Amino acid sequence: MSAETIHFGSITDPYQYLQISLNPDGTLTRSSGAFPRTSTTPHSNISTATVLSKDILINQANNSWARIFLPKQVLVDPISANKLPLLVYFHGGGFILGSPDLTMFHEFCSNIASELPVIVLSASYRLAPEHRLPAAYDAGIEALHWIKTIQDDWLRDYADYSNCFLMGSSAGGNMAYHVGLRAAQEIDNLSPLTIRGLILHQPFFGGVQRTESELRLVNDLFFPPCVSDLMWELSLPIGVDCDHMYCNPTVGGDFITISEKIQRLGWRVLVTGCDGDQMIDRQMELVKW
């Protein structure tokens, strides 16, 4: 994954495009104003809000936290005594950018909570390269164990722990997949949290050999392969290539073994993608497996 092997296409500097710079100590400087952020709406007396939201600490040592989204209707006009499904969401950003409070992710989760309706818990995770994979997966599993024990009134009173789904967008979709694989191997330890399925929204995967869609979209102005190459270079464990299982889950025998366990658990798995995404071939290959 050296710079000499990357075809840059129309974007000549992925660092500049992402508004990041690599420091001599291996950390990143990220532009604080690159992406707008949205505050929470925790109070039901705000008449224009259809979804309430609040932040809650998960692990102070790791500075990990979650933003919870609650449809306001359950407070002001409860339809029934039934609790709502719980959707645990992981944000995108190539493992190097992003946070639950970014406006794009806040609005996405708020819309889901309102339209389905469900309770959404958007969990943060430590970013690479300061914390390379599997640090994000570790944070995801920690969040699941935290959910089952936290005494939060919104979760306690309105979330159906027996009807939980893991979801993520882009790198978050990759996270939902890998966290789901881990959860499948320790399902008894997560009780009373019962996972029913995975929702992978345009999941972020890769590989050493370019796919047809990656070659076709090499000059894409939004998300070309040179940008994803940099994200993998900064997030994968040092010394591995893009055929590592974190990046390319279709290589290696463990994929089939764990996937069979997911089938035995009866989980539903939804993978979404679009033709304009360079990773569409990766996503379709995952589904075929």
PDB file of N, CA, C and O in Angstrom, residues 76-137:
ATOM      1  N   VAL A  76     -45.198  11.102  24.440  1.00  0.00           N
ATOM      2  CA  VAL A  76     -46.386  11.950  24.413  1.00  0.00           C
ATOM      3  C   VAL A  76     -47.646  11.219  23.978  1.00  0.00           C
ATOM      4  O   VAL A  76     -48.761  11.636  24.305  1.00  0.00           O
ATOM      5  N   ASP A  77     -47.501  10.128  23.228  1.00  0.00           N
ATOM      6  CA  ASP A  77     -48.668   9.404  22.738  1.00  0.00           C
ATOM      7  C   ASP A  77     -48.307   7.933  22.535  1.00  0.00           C
ATOM      8  O   ASP A  77     -48.263   7.444  21.407  1.00  0.00           O
ATOM      9  N   PRO A  78     -48.052   7.220  23.617  1.00  0.00           N
ATOM     10  CA  PRO A  78     -47.659   5.817  23.475  1.00  0.00           C
ATOM     11  C   PRO A  78     -48.744   4.996  22.796  1.00  0.00           C
ATOM     12  O   PRO A  78     -49.898   4.998  23.228  1.00  0.00           O
ATOM     13  N   ILE A  79     -48.375   4.295  21.729  1.00  0.00           N
ATOM     14  CA  ILE A  79     -49.338   3.509  20.952  1.00  0.00           C
ATOM     15  C   ILE A  79     -49.745   2.259  21.715  1.00  0.00           C
ATOM     16  O   ILE A  79     -50.889   1.843  21.716  1.00  0.00           O
ATOM     17  N   SER A  80     -48.766   1.640  22.367  1.00  0.00           N
ATOM     18  CA  SER A  80     -49.043   0.421  23.115  1.00  0.00           C
ATOM     19  C   SER A  80     -47.986   0.264  24.188  1.00  0.00           C
ATOM     20  O   SER A  80     -47.078   1.077  24.322  1.00  0.00           O
ATOM     21  N   ALA A  81     -48.115  -0.811  24.941  1.00  0.00           N
ATOM     22  CA  ALA A  81     -47.147  -1.070  26.004  1.00  0.00           C
ATOM     23  C   ALA A  81     -45.900  -1.761  25.482  1.00  0.00           C
ATOM     24  O   ALA A  81     -44.951  -1.981  26.229  1.00  0.00           O
ATOM     25  N   ASN A  82     -45.897  -2.117  24.193  1.00  0.00           N
ATOM     26  CA  ASN A  82     -44.758  -2.816  23.625  1.00  0.00           C
ATOM     27  C   ASN A  82     -43.542  -1.897  23.527  1.00  0.00           C
ATOM     28  O   ASN A  82     -43.662  -0.737  23.110  1.00  0.00           O
ATOM     29  N   LYS A  83     -42.397  -2.437  23.871  1.00  0.00           N
ATOM     30  CA  LYS A  83     -41.161  -1.674  23.734  1.00  0.00           C
ATOM     31  C   LYS A  83     -40.688  -1.693  22.282  1.00  0.00           C
ATOM     32  O   LYS A  83     -41.112  -2.540  21.484  1.00  0.00           O
ATOM     33  N   LEU A  84     -39.789  -0.767  21.945  1.00  0.00           N
ATOM     34  CA  LEU A  84     -39.314  -0.626  20.571  1.00  0.00           C
ATOM     35  C   LEU A  84     -38.032  -1.440  20.352  1.00  0.00           C
ATOM     36  O   LEU A  84     -37.227  -1.615  21.271  1.00  0.00           O
ATOM     37  N   PRO A  85     -37.825  -1.918  19.117  1.00  0.00           N
ATOM     38  CA  PRO A  85     -36.556  -2.580  18.808  1.00  0.00           C
ATOM     39  C   PRO A  85     -35.382  -1.632  19.056  1.00  0.00           C
ATOM     40  O   PRO A  85     -35.526  -0.407  18.977  1.00  0.00           O
ATOM     41  N   LEU A  86     -34.229  -2.218  19.352  1.00  0.00           N
ATOM     42  CA  LEU A  86     -33.014  -1.442  19.595  1.00  0.00           C
ATOM     43  C   LEU A  86     -32.069  -1.619  18.421  1.00  0.00           C
ATOM     44  O   LEU A  86     -31.702  -2.745  18.069  1.00  0.00           O
ATOM     45  N   LEU A  87     -31.683  -0.514  17.810  1.00  0.00           N
ATOM     46  CA  LEU A  87     -30.745  -0.527  16.695  1.00  0.00           C
ATOM     47  C   LEU A  87     -29.422   0.074  17.153  1.00  0.00           C
ATOM     48  O   LEU A  87     -29.361   1.265  17.481  1.00  0.00           O
ATOM     49  N   VAL A  88     -28.369  -0.733  17.227  1.00  0.00           N
ATOM     50  CA  VAL A  88     -27.034  -0.247  17.593  1.00  0.00           C
ATOM     51  C   VAL A  88     -26.320   0.128  16.308  1.00  0.00           C
ATOM     52  O   VAL A  88     -26.115  -0.710  15.426  1.00  0.00           O
ATOM     53  N   TYR A  89     -25.947   1.402  16.196  1.00  0.00           N
ATOM     54  CA  TYR A  89     -25.412   1.951  14.942  1.00  0.00           C
ATOM     55  C   TYR A  89     -23.960   2.367  15.106  1.00  0.00           C
ATOM     56  O   TYR A  89     -23.570   2.934  16.134  1.00  0.00           O
ATOM     57  N   PHE A  90     -23.151   2.096  14.055  1.00  0.00           N
ATOM     58  CA  PHE A  90     -21.752   2.515  14.006  1.00  0.00           C
ATOM     59  C   PHE A  90     -21.558   3.436  12.795  1.00  0.00           C
ATOM     60  O   PHE A  90     -21.926   3.078  11.674  1.00  0.00           O
ATOM     61  N   HIS A  91     -20.979   4.599  13.043  1.00  0.00           N
ATOM     62  CA  HIS A  91     -20.822   5.604  11.983  1.00  0.00           C
ATOM     63  C   HIS A  91     -19.697   5.255  11.011  1.00  0.00           C
ATOM     64  O   HIS A  91     -18.849   4.405  11.288  1.00  0.00           O
ATOM     65  N   GLY A  92     -19.689   5.927   9.876  1.00  0.00           N
ATOM     66  CA  GLY A  92     -18.646   5.751   8.877  1.00  0.00           C
ATOM     67  C   GLY A  92     -17.500   6.728   9.065  1.00  0.00           C
ATOM     68  O   GLY A  92     -17.445   7.475  10.039  1.00  0.00           O
ATOM     69  N   GLY A  93     -16.570   6.713   8.095  1.00  0.00           N
ATOM     70  CA  GLY A  93     -15.420   7.607   8.149  1.00  0.00           C
ATOM     71  C   GLY A  93     -14.101   6.895   7.916  1.00  0.00           C
ATOM     72  O   GLY A  93     -13.040   7.446   8.241  1.00  0.00           O
ATOM     73  N   GLY A  94     -14.153   5.700   7.346  1.00  0.00           N
ATOM     74  CA  GLY A  94     -12.918   4.986   7.006  1.00  0.00           C
ATOM     75  C   GLY A  94     -12.070   4.610   8.205  1.00  0.00           C
ATOM     76  O   GLY A  94     -10.865   4.417   8.065  1.00  0.00           O
ATOM     77  N   PHE A  95     -12.676   4.551   9.397  1.00  0.00           N
ATOM     78  CA  PHE A  95     -11.994   4.246  10.657  1.00  0.00           C
ATOM     79  C   PHE A  95     -11.059   5.354  11.120  1.00  0.00           C
ATOM     80  O   PHE A  95     -10.458   5.244  12.186  1.00  0.00           O
ATOM     81  N   ILE A  96     -10.925   6.435  10.344  1.00  0.00           N
ATOM     82  CA  ILE A  96     -10.003   7.506  10.714  1.00  0.00           C
ATOM     83  C   ILE A  96     -10.725   8.825  10.991  1.00  0.00           C
ATOM     84  O   ILE A  96     -10.125   9.762  11.519  1.00  0.00           O
ATOM     85  N   LEU A  97     -11.997   8.904  10.641  1.00  0.00           N
ATOM     86  CA  LEU A  97     -12.773  10.123  10.823  1.00  0.00           C
ATOM     87  C   LEU A  97     -14.153   9.757  11.383  1.00  0.00           C
ATOM     88  O   LEU A  97     -14.576   8.609  11.328  1.00  0.00           O
ATOM     89  N   GLY A  98     -14.844  10.758  11.895  1.00  0.00           N
ATOM     90  CA  GLY A  98     -16.231  10.564  12.253  1.00  0.00           C
ATOM     91  C   GLY A  98     -16.508  10.502  13.737  1.00  0.00           C
ATOM     92  O   GLY A  98     -15.627  10.245  14.559  1.00  0.00           O
ATOM     93  N   SER A  99     -17.792  10.718  14.064  1.00  0.00           N
ATOM     94  CA  SER A  99     -18.259  10.735  15.440  1.00  0.00           C
ATOM     95  C   SER A  99     -19.786  10.734  15.403  1.00  0.00           C
ATOM     96  O   SER A  99     -20.388  11.221  14.438  1.00  0.00           O
ATOM     97  N   PRO A 100     -20.444  10.189  16.436  1.00  0.00           N
ATOM     98  CA  PRO A 100     -21.917  10.173  16.427  1.00  0.00           C
ATOM     99  C   PRO A 100     -22.567  11.550  16.355  1.00  0.00           C
ATOM    100  O   PRO A 100     -23.727  11.662  15.964  1.00  0.00           O
ATOM    101  N   ASP A 101     -21.837  12.607  16.750  1.00  0.00           N
ATOM    102  CA  ASP A 101     -22.445  13.936  16.739  1.00  0.00           C
ATOM    103  C   ASP A 101     -22.274  14.683  15.423  1.00  0.00           C
ATOM    104  O   ASP A 101     -22.769  15.814  15.299  1.00  0.00           O
ATOM    105  N   LEU A 102     -21.584  14.093  14.436  1.00  0.00           N
ATOM    106  CA  LEU A 102     -21.530  14.744  13.132  1.00  0.00           C
ATOM    107  C   LEU A 102     -22.940  14.821  12.559  1.00  0.00           C
ATOM    108  O   LEU A 102     -23.718  13.870  12.644  1.00  0.00           O
ATOM    109  N   THR A 103     -23.271  15.947  11.971  1.00  0.00           N
ATOM    110  CA  THR A 103     -24.631  16.185  11.508  1.00  0.00           C
ATOM    111  C   THR A 103     -25.128  15.098  10.568  1.00  0.00           C
ATOM    112  O   THR A 103     -26.286  14.669  10.650  1.00  0.00           O
ATOM    113  N   MET A 104     -24.285  14.631   9.672  1.00  0.00           N
ATOM    114  CA  MET A 104     -24.710  13.614   8.706  1.00  0.00           C
ATOM    115  C   MET A 104     -25.158  12.331   9.407  1.00  0.00           C
ATOM    116  O   MET A 104     -26.137  11.703   8.992  1.00  0.00           O
ATOM    117  N   PHE A 105     -24.463  11.944  10.459  1.00  0.00           N
ATOM    118  CA  PHE A 105     -24.832  10.725  11.176  1.00  0.00           C
ATOM    119  C   PHE A 105     -25.970  10.973  12.165  1.00  0.00           C
ATOM    120  O   PHE A 105     -26.835  10.111  12.355  1.00  0.00           O
ATOM    121  N   HIS A 106     -25.968  12.155  12.793  1.00  0.00           N
ATOM    122  CA  HIS A 106     -27.057  12.499  13.705  1.00  0.00           C
ATOM    123  C   HIS A 106     -28.392  12.489  12.963  1.00  0.00           C
ATOM    124  O   HIS A 106     -29.377  11.890  13.431  1.00  0.00           O
ATOM    125  N   GLU A 107     -28.443  13.145  11.809  1.00  0.00           N
ATOM    126  CA  GLU A 107     -29.698  13.219  11.061  1.00  0.00           C
ATOM    127  C   GLU A 107     -30.104  11.852  10.524  1.00  0.00           C
ATOM    128  O   GLU A 107     -31.298  11.516  10.487  1.00  0.00           O
ATOM    129  N   PHE A 108     -29.138  11.052  10.099  1.00  0.00           N
ATOM    130  CA  PHE A 108     -29.423   9.706   9.603  1.00  0.00           C
ATOM    131  C   PHE A 108     -30.085   8.873  10.699  1.00  0.00           C
ATOM    132  O   PHE A 108     -31.118   8.235  10.485  1.00  0.00           O
ATOM    133  N   CYS A 109     -29.502   8.885  11.880  1.00  0.00           N
ATOM    134  CA  CYS A 109     -30.042   8.104  12.988  1.00  0.00           C
ATOM    135  C   CYS A 109     -31.389   8.653  13.452  1.00  0.00           C
ATOM    136  O   CYS A 109     -32.301   7.883  13.796  1.00  0.00           O
ATOM    137  N   SER A 110     -31.528   9.958  13.468  1.00  0.00           N
ATOM    138  CA  SER A 110     -32.782  10.571  13.877  1.00  0.00           C
ATOM    139  C   SER A 110     -33.910  10.188  12.917  1.00  0.00           C
ATOM    140  O   SER A 110     -35.032   9.878  13.349  1.00  0.00           O
ATOM    141  N   ASN A 111     -33.618  10.184  11.635  1.00  0.00           N
ATOM    142  CA  ASN A 111     -34.629   9.808  10.641  1.00  0.00           C
ATOM    143  C   ASN A 111     -35.046   8.350  10.797  1.00  0.00           C
ATOM    144  O   ASN A 111     -36.229   8.013  10.676  1.00  0.00           O
ATOM    145  N   ILE A 112     -34.064   7.480  11.059  1.00  0.00           N
ATOM    146  CA  ILE A 112     -34.385   6.065  11.261  1.00  0.00           C
ATOM    147  C   ILE A 112     -35.278   5.885  12.479  1.00  0.00           C
ATOM    148  O   ILE A 112     -36.284   5.168  12.442  1.00  0.00           O
ATOM    149  N   ALA A 113     -34.914   6.549  13.579  1.00  0.00           N
ATOM    150  CA  ALA A 113     -35.694   6.431  14.808  1.00  0.00           C
ATOM    151  C   ALA A 113     -37.130   6.898  14.599  1.00  0.00           C
ATOM    152  O   ALA A 113     -38.074   6.313  15.138  1.00  0.00           O
ATOM    153  N   SER A 114     -37.296   7.942  13.798  1.00  0.00           N
ATOM    154  CA  SER A 114     -38.618   8.514  13.579  1.00  0.00           C
ATOM    155  C   SER A 114     -39.467   7.672  12.645  1.00  0.00           C
ATOM    156  O   SER A 114     -40.652   7.441  12.894  1.00  0.00           O
ATOM    157  N   GLU A 115     -38.869   7.181  11.572  1.00  0.00           N
ATOM    158  CA  GLU A 115     -39.659   6.551  10.519  1.00  0.00           C
ATOM    159  C   GLU A 115     -39.971   5.086  10.782  1.00  0.00           C
ATOM    160  O   GLU A 115     -40.976   4.566  10.286  1.00  0.00           O
ATOM    161  N   LEU A 116     -39.151   4.383  11.566  1.00  0.00           N
ATOM    162  CA  LEU A 116     -39.398   2.932  11.689  1.00  0.00           C
ATOM    163  C   LEU A 116     -40.560   2.565  12.620  1.00  0.00           C
ATOM    164  O   LEU A 116     -41.391   1.743  12.185  1.00  0.00           O
ATOM    165  N   PRO A 117     -40.724   2.985  13.841  1.00  0.00           N
ATOM    166  CA  PRO A 117     -39.768   3.652  14.721  1.00  0.00           C
ATOM    167  C   PRO A 117     -38.970   2.618  15.525  1.00  0.00           C
ATOM    168  O   PRO A 117     -39.431   1.507  15.777  1.00  0.00           O
ATOM    169  N   VAL A 118     -37.780   3.031  15.931  1.00  0.00           N
ATOM    170  CA  VAL A 118     -36.903   2.225  16.782  1.00  0.00           C
ATOM    171  C   VAL A 118     -36.145   3.161  17.704  1.00  0.00           C
ATOM    172  O   VAL A 118     -36.140   4.374  17.502  1.00  0.00           O
ATOM    173  N   ILE A 119     -35.518   2.591  18.705  1.00  0.00           N
ATOM    174  CA  ILE A 119     -34.541   3.342  19.489  1.00  0.00           C
ATOM    175  C   ILE A 119     -33.181   3.085  18.875  1.00  0.00           C
ATOM    176  O   ILE A 119     -32.791   1.933  18.653  1.00  0.00           O
ATOM    177  N   VAL A 120     -32.458   4.147  18.566  1.00  0.00           N
ATOM    178  CA  VAL A 120     -31.136   4.028  17.962  1.00  0.00           C
ATOM    179  C   VAL A 120     -30.081   4.425  18.986  1.00  0.00           C
ATOM    180  O   VAL A 120     -30.201   5.467  19.634  1.00  0.00           O
ATOM    181  N   LEU A 121     -29.087   3.583  19.123  1.00  0.00           N
ATOM    182  CA  LEU A 121     -27.934   3.904  19.960  1.00  0.00           C
ATOM    183  C   LEU A 121     -26.714   3.964  19.047  1.00  0.00           C
ATOM    184  O   LEU A 121     -26.279   2.951  18.515  1.00  0.00           O
ATOM    185  N   SER A 122     -26.207   5.165  18.813  1.00  0.00           N
ATOM    186  CA  SER A 122     -25.060   5.386  17.936  1.00  0.00           C
ATOM    187  C   SER A 122     -23.796   5.453  18.795  1.00  0.00           C
ATOM    188  O   SER A 122     -23.602   6.394  19.556  1.00  0.00           O
ATOM    189  N   ALA A 123     -22.961   4.425  18.673  1.00  0.00           N
ATOM    190  CA  ALA A 123     -21.804   4.281  19.557  1.00  0.00           C
ATOM    191  C   ALA A 123     -20.537   4.838  18.915  1.00  0.00           C
ATOM    192  O   ALA A 123     -20.273   4.605  17.735  1.00  0.00           O
ATOM    193  N   SER A 124     -19.764   5.547  19.693  1.00  0.00           N
ATOM    194  CA  SER A 124     -18.471   6.035  19.216  1.00  0.00           C
ATOM    195  C   SER A 124     -17.434   4.918  19.311  1.00  0.00           C
ATOM    196  O   SER A 124     -17.669   3.877  19.937  1.00  0.00           O
ATOM    197  N   TYR A 125     -16.289   5.134  18.686  1.00  0.00           N
ATOM    198  CA  TYR A 125     -15.173   4.197  18.798  1.00  0.00           C
ATOM    199  C   TYR A 125     -13.877   4.945  18.552  1.00  0.00           C
ATOM    200  O   TYR A 125     -13.866   6.019  17.926  1.00  0.00           O
ATOM    201  N   ARG A 126     -12.789   4.394  19.051  1.00  0.00           N
ATOM    202  CA  ARG A 126     -11.499   5.049  18.894  1.00  0.00           C
ATOM    203  C   ARG A 126     -11.034   4.960  17.449  1.00  0.00           C
ATOM    204  O   ARG A 126     -11.169   3.918  16.793  1.00  0.00           O
ATOM    205  N   LEU A 127     -10.473   6.063  16.947  1.00  0.00           N
ATOM    206  CA  LEU A 127     -10.100   6.166  15.543  1.00  0.00           C
ATOM    207  C   LEU A 127      -8.642   5.802  15.311  1.00  0.00           C
ATOM    208  O   LEU A 127      -7.786   5.944  16.183  1.00  0.00           O
ATOM    209  N   ALA A 128      -8.367   5.319  14.101  1.00  0.00           N
ATOM    210  CA  ALA A 128      -7.017   5.074  13.620  1.00  0.00           C
ATOM    211  C   ALA A 128      -6.479   6.373  12.994  1.00  0.00           C
ATOM    212  O   ALA A 128      -7.257   7.253  12.624  1.00  0.00           O
ATOM    213  N   PRO A 129      -5.177   6.500  12.850  1.00  0.00           N
ATOM    214  CA  PRO A 129      -4.120   5.524  13.148  1.00  0.00           C
ATOM    215  C   PRO A 129      -3.678   5.505  14.613  1.00  0.00           C
ATOM    216  O   PRO A 129      -2.855   4.687  14.989  1.00  0.00           O
ATOM    217  N   GLU A 130      -4.229   6.417  15.425  1.00  0.00           N
ATOM    218  CA  GLU A 130      -3.871   6.408  16.843  1.00  0.00           C
ATOM    219  C   GLU A 130      -4.266   5.079  17.503  1.00  0.00           C
ATOM    220  O   GLU A 130      -3.579   4.603  18.416  1.00  0.00           O
ATOM    221  N   HIS A 131      -5.360   4.514  17.026  1.00  0.00           N
ATOM    222  CA  HIS A 131      -5.855   3.230  17.545  1.00  0.00           C
ATOM    223  C   HIS A 131      -6.251   2.370  16.348  1.00  0.00           C
ATOM    224  O   HIS A 131      -7.394   2.426  15.888  1.00  0.00           O
ATOM    225  N   ARG A 132      -5.309   1.592  15.859  1.00  0.00           N
ATOM    226  CA  ARG A 132      -5.550   0.785  14.666  1.00  0.00           C
ATOM    227  C   ARG A 132      -6.476  -0.392  14.975  1.00  0.00           C
ATOM    228  O   ARG A 132      -6.635  -0.797  16.127  1.00  0.00           O
ATOM    229  N   LEU A 133      -7.078  -0.911  13.917  1.00  0.00           N
ATOM    230  CA  LEU A 133      -7.896  -2.110  14.080  1.00  0.00           C
ATOM    231  C   LEU A 133      -7.084  -3.215  14.738  1.00  0.00           C
ATOM    232  O   LEU A 133      -5.890  -3.337  14.476  1.00  0.00           O
ATOM    233  N   PRO A 134      -7.683  -3.971  15.660  1.00  0.00           N
ATOM    234  CA  PRO A 134      -9.121  -4.115  15.922  1.00  0.00           C
ATOM    235  C   PRO A 134      -9.685  -3.225  17.028  1.00  0.00           C
ATOM    236  O   PRO A 134     -10.690  -3.586  17.638  1.00  0.00           O
ATOM    237  N   ALA A 135      -9.065  -2.076  17.320  1.00  0.00           N
ATOM    238  CA  ALA A 135      -9.538  -1.231  18.424  1.00  0.00           C
ATOM    239  C   ALA A 135     -11.005  -0.849  18.255  1.00  0.00           C
ATOM    240  O   ALA A 135     -11.773  -0.828  19.230  1.00  0.00           O
ATOM    241  N   ALA A 136     -11.424  -0.554  17.015  1.00  0.00           N
ATOM    242  CA  ALA A 136     -12.824  -0.184  16.787  1.00  0.00           C
ATOM    243  C   ALA A 136     -13.752  -1.349  17.086  1.00  0.00           C
ATOM    244  O   ALA A 136     -14.827  -1.173  17.685  1.00  0.00           O
ATOM    245  N   TYR A 137     -13.353  -2.566  16.688  1.00  0.00           N
ATOM    246  CA  TYR A 137     -14.186  -3.738  16.967  1.00  0.00           C
ATOM    247  C   TYR A 137     -14.270  -3.989  18.471  1.00  0.00           C
ATOM    248  O   TYR A 137     -15.335  -4.362  18.981  1.00  0.00           O
TER     249      TYR A 137
END
